[in-house]
Short mmCIF file of C-alpha atoms in Angstrom, two decimals:
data_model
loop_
_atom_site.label_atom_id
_atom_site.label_comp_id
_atom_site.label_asym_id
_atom_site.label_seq_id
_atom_site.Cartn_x
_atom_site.Cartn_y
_atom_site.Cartn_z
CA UNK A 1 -122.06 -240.16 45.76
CA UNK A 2 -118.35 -239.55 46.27
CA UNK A 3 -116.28 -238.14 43.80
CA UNK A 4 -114.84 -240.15 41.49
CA UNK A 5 -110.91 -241.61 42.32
CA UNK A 6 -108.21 -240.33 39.36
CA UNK A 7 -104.97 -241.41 38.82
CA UNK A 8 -102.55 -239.60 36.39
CA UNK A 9 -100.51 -241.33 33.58
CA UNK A 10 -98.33 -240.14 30.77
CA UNK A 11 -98.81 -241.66 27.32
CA UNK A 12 -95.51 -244.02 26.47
CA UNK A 13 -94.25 -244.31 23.07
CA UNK A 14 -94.04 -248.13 23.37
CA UNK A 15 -97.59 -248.16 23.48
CA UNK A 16 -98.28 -246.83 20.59
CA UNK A 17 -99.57 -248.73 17.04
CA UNK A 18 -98.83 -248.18 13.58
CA UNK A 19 -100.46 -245.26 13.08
CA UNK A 20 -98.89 -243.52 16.24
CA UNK A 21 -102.27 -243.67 18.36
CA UNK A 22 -102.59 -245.09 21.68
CA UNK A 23 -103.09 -248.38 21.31
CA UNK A 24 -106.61 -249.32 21.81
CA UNK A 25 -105.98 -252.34 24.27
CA UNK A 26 -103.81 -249.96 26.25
CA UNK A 27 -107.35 -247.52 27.11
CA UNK A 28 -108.30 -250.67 29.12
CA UNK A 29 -105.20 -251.05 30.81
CA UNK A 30 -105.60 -247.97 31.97
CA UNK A 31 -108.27 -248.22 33.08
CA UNK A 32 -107.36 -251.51 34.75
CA UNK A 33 -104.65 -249.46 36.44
CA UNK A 34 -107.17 -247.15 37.83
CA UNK A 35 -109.20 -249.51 39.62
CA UNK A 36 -106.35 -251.35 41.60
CA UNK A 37 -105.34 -248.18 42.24
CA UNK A 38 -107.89 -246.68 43.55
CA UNK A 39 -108.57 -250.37 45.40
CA UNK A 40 -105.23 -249.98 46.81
CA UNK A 41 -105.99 -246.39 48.22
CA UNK A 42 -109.02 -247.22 49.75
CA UNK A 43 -106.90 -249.92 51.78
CA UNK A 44 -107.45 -252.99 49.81
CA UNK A 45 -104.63 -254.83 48.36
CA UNK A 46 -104.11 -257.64 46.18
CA UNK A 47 -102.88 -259.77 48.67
CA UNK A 48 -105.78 -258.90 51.23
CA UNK A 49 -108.52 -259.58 48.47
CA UNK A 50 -106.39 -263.31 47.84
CA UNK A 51 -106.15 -263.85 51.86
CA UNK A 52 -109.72 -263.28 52.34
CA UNK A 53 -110.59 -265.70 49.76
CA UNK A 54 -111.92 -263.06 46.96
CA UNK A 55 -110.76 -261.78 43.31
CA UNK A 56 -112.35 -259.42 41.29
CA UNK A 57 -113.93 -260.57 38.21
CA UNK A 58 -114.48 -258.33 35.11
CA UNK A 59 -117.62 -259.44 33.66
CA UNK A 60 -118.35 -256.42 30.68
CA UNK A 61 -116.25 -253.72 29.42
CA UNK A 62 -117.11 -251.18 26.87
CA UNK A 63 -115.08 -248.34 25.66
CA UNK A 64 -116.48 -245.31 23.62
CA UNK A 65 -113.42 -243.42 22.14
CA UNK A 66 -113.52 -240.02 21.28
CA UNK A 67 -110.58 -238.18 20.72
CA UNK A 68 -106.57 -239.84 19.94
CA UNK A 69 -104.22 -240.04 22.66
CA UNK A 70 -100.42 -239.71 20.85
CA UNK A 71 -97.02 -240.23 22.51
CA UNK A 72 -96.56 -237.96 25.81
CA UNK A 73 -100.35 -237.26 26.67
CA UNK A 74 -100.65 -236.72 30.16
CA UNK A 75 -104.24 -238.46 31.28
CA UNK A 76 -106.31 -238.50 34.14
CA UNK A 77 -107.71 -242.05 34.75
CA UNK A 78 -110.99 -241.60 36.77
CA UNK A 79 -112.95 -244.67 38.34
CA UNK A 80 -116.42 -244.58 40.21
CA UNK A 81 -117.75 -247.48 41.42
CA UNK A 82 -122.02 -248.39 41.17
CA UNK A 83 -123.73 -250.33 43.42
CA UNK A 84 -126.53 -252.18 43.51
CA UNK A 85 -128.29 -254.64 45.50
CA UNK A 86 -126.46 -257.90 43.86
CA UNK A 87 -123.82 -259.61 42.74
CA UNK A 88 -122.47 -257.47 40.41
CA UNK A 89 -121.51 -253.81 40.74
CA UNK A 90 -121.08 -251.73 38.06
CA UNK A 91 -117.79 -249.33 36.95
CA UNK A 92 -117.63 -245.91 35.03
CA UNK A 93 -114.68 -244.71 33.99
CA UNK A 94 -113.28 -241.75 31.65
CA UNK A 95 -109.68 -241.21 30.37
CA UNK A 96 -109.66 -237.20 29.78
CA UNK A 97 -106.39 -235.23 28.44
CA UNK A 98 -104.86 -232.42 30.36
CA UNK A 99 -106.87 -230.10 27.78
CA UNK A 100 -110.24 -231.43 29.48
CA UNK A 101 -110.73 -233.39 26.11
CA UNK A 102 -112.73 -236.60 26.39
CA UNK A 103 -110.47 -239.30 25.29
CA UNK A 104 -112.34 -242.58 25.89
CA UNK A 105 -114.81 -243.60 28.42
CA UNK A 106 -115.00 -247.08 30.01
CA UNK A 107 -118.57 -248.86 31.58
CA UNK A 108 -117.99 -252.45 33.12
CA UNK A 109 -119.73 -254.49 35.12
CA UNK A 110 -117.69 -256.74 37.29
CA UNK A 111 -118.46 -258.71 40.77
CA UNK A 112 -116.01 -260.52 43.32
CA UNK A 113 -114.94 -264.00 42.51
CA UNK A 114 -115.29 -266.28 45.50
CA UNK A 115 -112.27 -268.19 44.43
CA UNK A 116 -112.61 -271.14 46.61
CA UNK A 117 -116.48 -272.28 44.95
CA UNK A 118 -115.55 -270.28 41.60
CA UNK A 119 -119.19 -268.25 41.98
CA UNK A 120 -119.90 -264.20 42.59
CA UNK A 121 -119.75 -263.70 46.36
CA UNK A 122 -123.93 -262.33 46.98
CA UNK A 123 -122.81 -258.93 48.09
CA UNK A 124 -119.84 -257.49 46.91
CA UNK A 125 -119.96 -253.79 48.45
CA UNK A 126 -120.23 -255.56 51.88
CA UNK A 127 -117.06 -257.52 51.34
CA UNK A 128 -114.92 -255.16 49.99
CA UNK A 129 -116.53 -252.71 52.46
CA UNK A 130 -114.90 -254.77 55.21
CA UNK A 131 -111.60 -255.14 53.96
CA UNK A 132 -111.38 -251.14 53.26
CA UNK A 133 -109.88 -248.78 55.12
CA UNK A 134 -111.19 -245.77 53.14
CA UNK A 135 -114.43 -247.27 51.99
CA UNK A 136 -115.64 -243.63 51.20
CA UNK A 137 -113.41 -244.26 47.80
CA UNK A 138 -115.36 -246.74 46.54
CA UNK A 139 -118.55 -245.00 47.06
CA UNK A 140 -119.30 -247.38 50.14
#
């Protein structure tokens, strides 16, 4: 097991609510942001996944919060990717504060969308294993 990618982002006012919190939608964007990211390190772009036929699909999110994120927070974004013998893979993420305060943690499970037949591609790992550069980032 590799460790897990991170990605650092600073908490804008604009996405804050009412209350001055981060936004809760914004945790998953964040998240969201993490993944391509760390997709796009490992060699694997958006157009590559499209020219090869594939998509990711999220199939499951859940977020656990546990401590606010306000206006300026600088975050680290981590992503570590699960795999299994299917169609699906799972995802484990946290969003931690420069403090080392747990601020949320994401689990998803997601799988690659064969976009042509609309159905999970059977093994996911060894499709995004080809188009890597870097597969060691995804824990392949």
């Amino acid at each position: 097991m590799v460790e897990p990618f991170r990605v650092d982002i600073t908490v804008r006012g604009y996405e804050l609510d009412t209350q001055g919190h981060l936004n809760q939608a914004v945790y998953l964007q964040y998240c969201e942001h993490a993944r391509w990211e760390c997709l796009r390190a490992a060699g694997i772009t958006q157009e590559s996944l499209l020219a090869s036929g594939v998509g990711p699909a999220a199939l499951e999110n859940t977020i656990r919060f546990h401590r606010e994120l306000r206006g300026g927070d600088e975050v680290t974004v981590s992503c570590a990717w699960q795999w299994g013998g299917g169609k699906t893979f799972r995802l484990r993420q946290e969003i931690t504060r420069v403090d080392g305060a747990l601020a949320a943690e994401l689990t998803g499970v997601a799988g690659l969308l064969d976009l042509a037949e609309r159905r999970l591609v059977p093994d996911p790992a060894a499709r995004l294993r080809a188009l890597a550069t870097d597969p060691d980032l995804l824990d392949l």
